Amino acid sequence: MGRKVILVIGAIFVSIVFITANATTAAAQGKSRGAGGQGASPGGPPSGTGVGRGIGSSSDNSVGRADTGRGTASDRSNGRSDAGLDRARTASDNLHAADNDLQRHPNLASDMHLSANGLRAGYQSALTANPNLTFGQYVAATRLAHNLGANNPNITRDAILAGLAAGHSIGRTLQDLGLSKDEAKTASKQVDTEIKQSRRRG
């Protein structure tokens, strides 16, 4: 009986030692895992960084430049379109005024031995280079070239029109083409008189 009691007590003691040892080992492993997890966290990428953020930033930057580029191109394109429309509108208005002038004063063409259609066609062509050219200026340039061209080969209608397109007056243009100031003034007055006579007779 005494021997059995001793064996039972010994078995209980061994069990207690075994359980205590296992509990200590488990606790140590838990601490080790906890420390390892905390150590790994600081080494990882912070929130909002890394490849995802890089792609987002690159996309934002690219879209910004693209939007700016499209906006600038659009503004420039619209500017060119508006300028082109203004030129076309001015040329159309001037050509319409020329049609009315020729209908009222057909002698403007016939006095220069030209048909009304021929004079109009020449003026329409000149408007493509200078939409601000008036019909009166074109008629004057044509008459001046007719009156002066024989003795002054440089003085042609195209040369006079080029001077007008550059913003010069007819008098200044004639001087640039070789006439003196007085000669240019006299030639201009003569042409003005001829044009007035054609209008009165028309």
Tab-separated table of C-alpha atoms in Angstrom:
chain	number	residue	atom	x	y	z
A	1	MET	CA	0.000	0.000	0.000
A	2	GLY	CA	2.745	2.453	0.912
A	3	ARG	CA	4.590	1.625	-2.269
A	4	LYS	CA	1.556	2.403	-4.444
A	5	VAL	CA	1.110	5.764	-2.791
A	6	ILE	CA	4.723	6.642	-3.478
A	7	LEU	CA	4.348	5.683	-7.164
A	8	VAL	CA	1.205	7.788	-7.556
A	9	ILE	CA	2.840	10.797	-5.936
A	10	GLY	CA	5.883	10.377	-8.184
A	11	ALA	CA	3.727	10.228	-11.313
A	12	ILE	CA	1.872	13.387	-10.306
A	13	PHE	CA	5.163	15.189	-9.668
A	14	VAL	CA	6.539	14.201	-13.073
A	15	SER	CA	3.344	15.404	-14.773
A	16	ILE	CA	3.535	18.767	-13.022
A	17	VAL	CA	7.157	19.224	-14.082
A	18	PHE	CA	6.319	18.297	-17.692
A	19	ILE	CA	3.361	20.696	-17.877
A	20	THR	CA	5.402	23.539	-16.369
A	21	ALA	CA	8.214	22.994	-18.853
A	22	ASN	CA	5.828	23.050	-21.825
A	23	ALA	CA	4.165	26.259	-20.617
A	24	THR	CA	7.541	27.992	-20.262
A	25	THR	CA	8.596	26.960	-23.785
A	26	ALA	CA	5.330	28.184	-25.318
A	27	ALA	CA	5.643	31.548	-23.584
A	28	ALA	CA	9.191	32.004	-24.869
A	29	GLN	CA	8.152	31.214	-28.448
A	30	GLY	CA	5.272	33.696	-28.254
A	31	LYS	CA	7.611	36.492	-27.182
A	32	SER	CA	10.015	35.603	-29.960
A	33	ARG	CA	7.272	35.829	-32.607
A	34	GLY	CA	6.042	39.122	-31.216
A	35	ALA	CA	9.501	40.642	-31.305
A	36	GLY	CA	10.062	39.375	-34.840
A	37	GLY	CA	6.780	40.893	-36.079
A	38	GLN	CA	7.566	44.256	-34.519
A	39	GLY	CA	11.018	44.291	-36.041
A	40	ALA	CA	9.758	43.535	-39.534
A	41	SER	CA	7.158	46.286	-39.618
A	42	PRO	CA	9.493	49.336	-39.620
A	43	GLY	CA	11.452	47.854	-42.497
A	44	GLY	CA	8.428	47.727	-44.862
A	45	PRO	CA	7.310	50.582	-47.110
A	46	PRO	CA	5.250	53.275	-45.369
A	47	SER	CA	1.674	53.840	-46.360
A	48	GLY	CA	1.236	55.720	-49.608
A	49	THR	CA	4.712	54.942	-50.966
A	50	GLY	CA	6.178	52.376	-53.307
A	51	VAL	CA	5.288	51.322	-56.829
A	52	GLY	CA	1.623	52.264	-56.578
A	53	ARG	CA	2.409	55.787	-55.506
A	54	GLY	CA	5.118	56.128	-58.170
A	55	ILE	CA	2.709	55.126	-60.911
A	56	GLY	CA	0.104	57.542	-59.598
A	57	SER	CA	2.576	60.418	-59.475
A	58	SER	CA	3.871	59.626	-62.946
A	59	SER	CA	0.345	59.460	-64.308
A	60	ASP	CA	-0.631	62.731	-62.652
A	61	ASN	CA	2.463	64.472	-63.985
A	62	SER	CA	1.930	63.093	-67.475
A	63	VAL	CA	-1.740	64.041	-67.544
A	64	GLY	CA	-0.875	67.511	-66.327
A	65	ARG	CA	1.589	68.038	-69.145
A	66	ALA	CA	-0.774	66.507	-71.684
A	67	ASP	CA	-3.657	68.704	-70.563
A	68	THR	CA	-1.456	71.781	-70.708
A	69	GLY	CA	-0.178	70.805	-74.141
A	70	ARG	CA	-3.666	70.219	-75.476
A	71	GLY	CA	-4.870	73.485	-74.005
A	72	THR	CA	-1.982	75.439	-75.517
A	73	ALA	CA	-2.410	73.776	-78.909
A	74	SER	CA	-6.134	74.460	-78.797
A	75	ASP	CA	-5.576	78.121	-77.935
A	76	ARG	CA	-3.067	78.504	-80.722
A	77	SER	CA	-5.275	76.707	-83.176
A	78	ASN	CA	-8.260	78.843	-82.241
A	79	GLY	CA	-6.122	81.960	-82.582
A	80	ARG	CA	-5.044	80.977	-86.065
A	81	SER	CA	-8.598	80.058	-87.021
A	82	ASP	CA	-9.951	83.387	-85.794
A	83	ALA	CA	-7.282	85.304	-87.708
A	84	GLY	CA	-8.035	83.321	-90.851
A	85	LEU	CA	-11.753	83.993	-90.531
A	86	ASP	CA	-11.121	87.701	-90.054
A	87	ARG	CA	-8.956	87.831	-93.183
A	88	ALA	CA	-11.541	85.949	-95.224
A	89	ARG	CA	-14.349	88.186	-93.963
A	90	THR	CA	-12.409	91.364	-94.770
A	91	ALA	CA	-11.540	90.124	-98.264
A	92	SER	CA	-15.170	89.163	-98.901
A	93	ASP	CA	-16.413	92.581	-97.787
A	94	ASN	CA	-13.885	94.360	-100.013
A	95	LEU	CA	-14.773	92.204	-103.008
A	96	HIS	CA	-18.470	92.908	-102.491
A	97	ALA	CA	-17.719	96.638	-102.398
A	98	ALA	CA	-15.744	96.274	-105.641
A	99	ASP	CA	-18.715	94.582	-107.327
A	100	ASN	CA	-20.952	97.474	-106.351
A	101	ASP	CA	-18.371	100.010	-107.532
A	102	LEU	CA	-18.013	98.322	-110.920
A	103	GLN	CA	-21.775	98.153	-111.388
A	104	ARG	CA	-22.124	101.863	-110.709
A	105	HIS	CA	-18.946	102.885	-112.556
A	106	PRO	CA	-18.162	100.468	-115.411
A	107	ASN	CA	-15.769	103.029	-116.940
A	108	LEU	CA	-13.273	102.245	-114.163
A	109	ALA	CA	-12.398	99.150	-116.187
A	110	SER	CA	-13.090	100.255	-119.751
A	111	ASP	CA	-10.965	103.406	-119.448
A	112	MET	CA	-7.983	101.116	-118.826
A	113	HIS	CA	-8.988	98.879	-121.738
A	114	LEU	CA	-10.027	96.116	-119.349
A	115	SER	CA	-13.280	94.260	-118.904
A	116	ALA	CA	-15.115	94.567	-115.609
A	117	ASN	CA	-14.693	90.816	-115.054
A	118	GLY	CA	-10.977	91.025	-115.780
A	119	LEU	CA	-10.479	93.895	-113.339
A	120	ARG	CA	-12.542	92.118	-110.702
A	121	ALA	CA	-10.633	88.843	-111.148
A	122	GLY	CA	-7.305	90.622	-110.744
A	123	TYR	CA	-8.525	92.345	-107.598
A	124	GLN	CA	-9.854	89.093	-106.156
A	125	SER	CA	-6.460	87.475	-106.694
A	126	ALA	CA	-4.690	90.401	-105.016
A	127	LEU	CA	-6.947	90.061	-101.969
A	128	THR	CA	-5.485	86.643	-101.190
A	129	ALA	CA	-2.145	88.311	-100.436
A	130	ASN	CA	-3.578	91.455	-98.853
A	131	PRO	CA	-7.219	91.203	-97.715
A	132	ASN	CA	-7.098	94.826	-96.536
A	133	LEU	CA	-6.431	96.112	-100.054
A	134	THR	CA	-9.253	98.382	-101.190
A	135	PHE	CA	-10.602	98.354	-104.711
A	136	GLY	CA	-9.616	102.010	-105.114
A	137	GLN	CA	-6.003	101.159	-104.262
A	138	TYR	CA	-6.008	98.308	-106.756
A	139	VAL	CA	-7.392	100.530	-109.519
A	140	ALA	CA	-4.803	103.207	-108.691
A	141	ALA	CA	-1.958	100.660	-108.769
A	142	THR	CA	-3.185	99.399	-112.137
A	143	ARG	CA	-3.367	102.906	-113.610
A	144	LEU	CA	0.031	103.909	-112.215
A	145	ALA	CA	1.670	100.828	-113.702
A	146	HIS	CA	-0.011	101.613	-117.042
A	147	ASN	CA	1.066	105.269	-116.985
A	148	LEU	CA	4.616	104.851	-115.667
A	149	GLY	CA	5.701	101.341	-116.600
A	150	ALA	CA	7.002	102.151	-120.078
A	151	ASN	CA	9.658	104.554	-118.772
A	152	ASN	CA	10.098	102.884	-115.379
A	153	PRO	CA	10.312	99.079	-115.730
A	154	ASN	CA	10.447	98.653	-111.956
A	155	ILE	CA	7.008	100.173	-111.567
A	156	THR	CA	4.570	97.324	-112.069
A	157	ARG	CA	1.202	96.691	-110.529
A	158	ASP	CA	2.564	93.783	-108.510
A	159	ALA	CA	5.435	95.908	-107.196
A	160	ILE	CA	3.037	98.653	-106.101
A	161	LEU	CA	0.715	96.106	-104.476
A	162	ALA	CA	3.667	94.605	-102.601
A	163	GLY	CA	4.492	98.030	-101.178
A	164	LEU	CA	0.893	98.515	-100.066
A	165	ALA	CA	0.861	95.055	-98.458
A	166	ALA	CA	3.983	96.052	-96.520
A	167	GLY	CA	2.081	99.006	-95.081
A	168	HIS	CA	3.572	101.746	-97.266
A	169	SER	CA	1.612	104.473	-99.008
A	170	ILE	CA	1.448	104.646	-102.790
A	171	GLY	CA	3.705	107.720	-102.771
A	172	ARG	CA	6.300	105.999	-100.575
A	173	THR	CA	6.143	102.886	-102.741
A	174	LEU	CA	6.701	104.871	-105.936
A	175	GLN	CA	9.753	106.495	-104.382
A	176	ASP	CA	11.083	103.090	-103.368
A	177	LEU	CA	10.649	102.016	-106.988
A	178	GLY	CA	12.788	104.866	-108.315
A	179	LEU	CA	10.712	108.052	-108.537
A	180	SER	CA	11.596	111.246	-106.761
A	181	LYS	CA	9.236	112.617	-104.155
A	182	ASP	CA	7.862	115.222	-106.560
A	183	GLU	CA	7.490	112.693	-109.382
A	184	ALA	CA	5.616	110.308	-107.106
A	185	LYS	CA	3.324	113.109	-105.946
A	186	THR	CA	2.592	114.236	-109.508
A	187	ALA	CA	1.909	110.689	-110.719
A	188	SER	CA	-0.449	110.013	-107.811
A	189	LYS	CA	-2.404	113.217	-108.435
A	190	GLN	CA	-2.769	112.399	-112.118
A	191	VAL	CA	-4.163	108.952	-111.355
A	192	ASP	CA	-6.570	110.351	-108.762
A	193	THR	CA	-7.884	112.764	-111.390
A	194	GLU	CA	-8.306	109.991	-113.968
A	195	ILE	CA	-10.206	107.784	-111.521
A	196	LYS	CA	-12.536	110.647	-110.569
A	197	GLN	CA	-13.251	111.310	-114.228
A	198	SER	CA	-14.090	107.644	-114.815
A	199	ARG	CA	-16.470	107.651	-111.886
A	200	ARG	CA	-18.216	110.812	-113.056
A	201	ARG	CA	-18.721	109.431	-116.539
A	202	GLY	CA	-19.899	106.106	-115.190
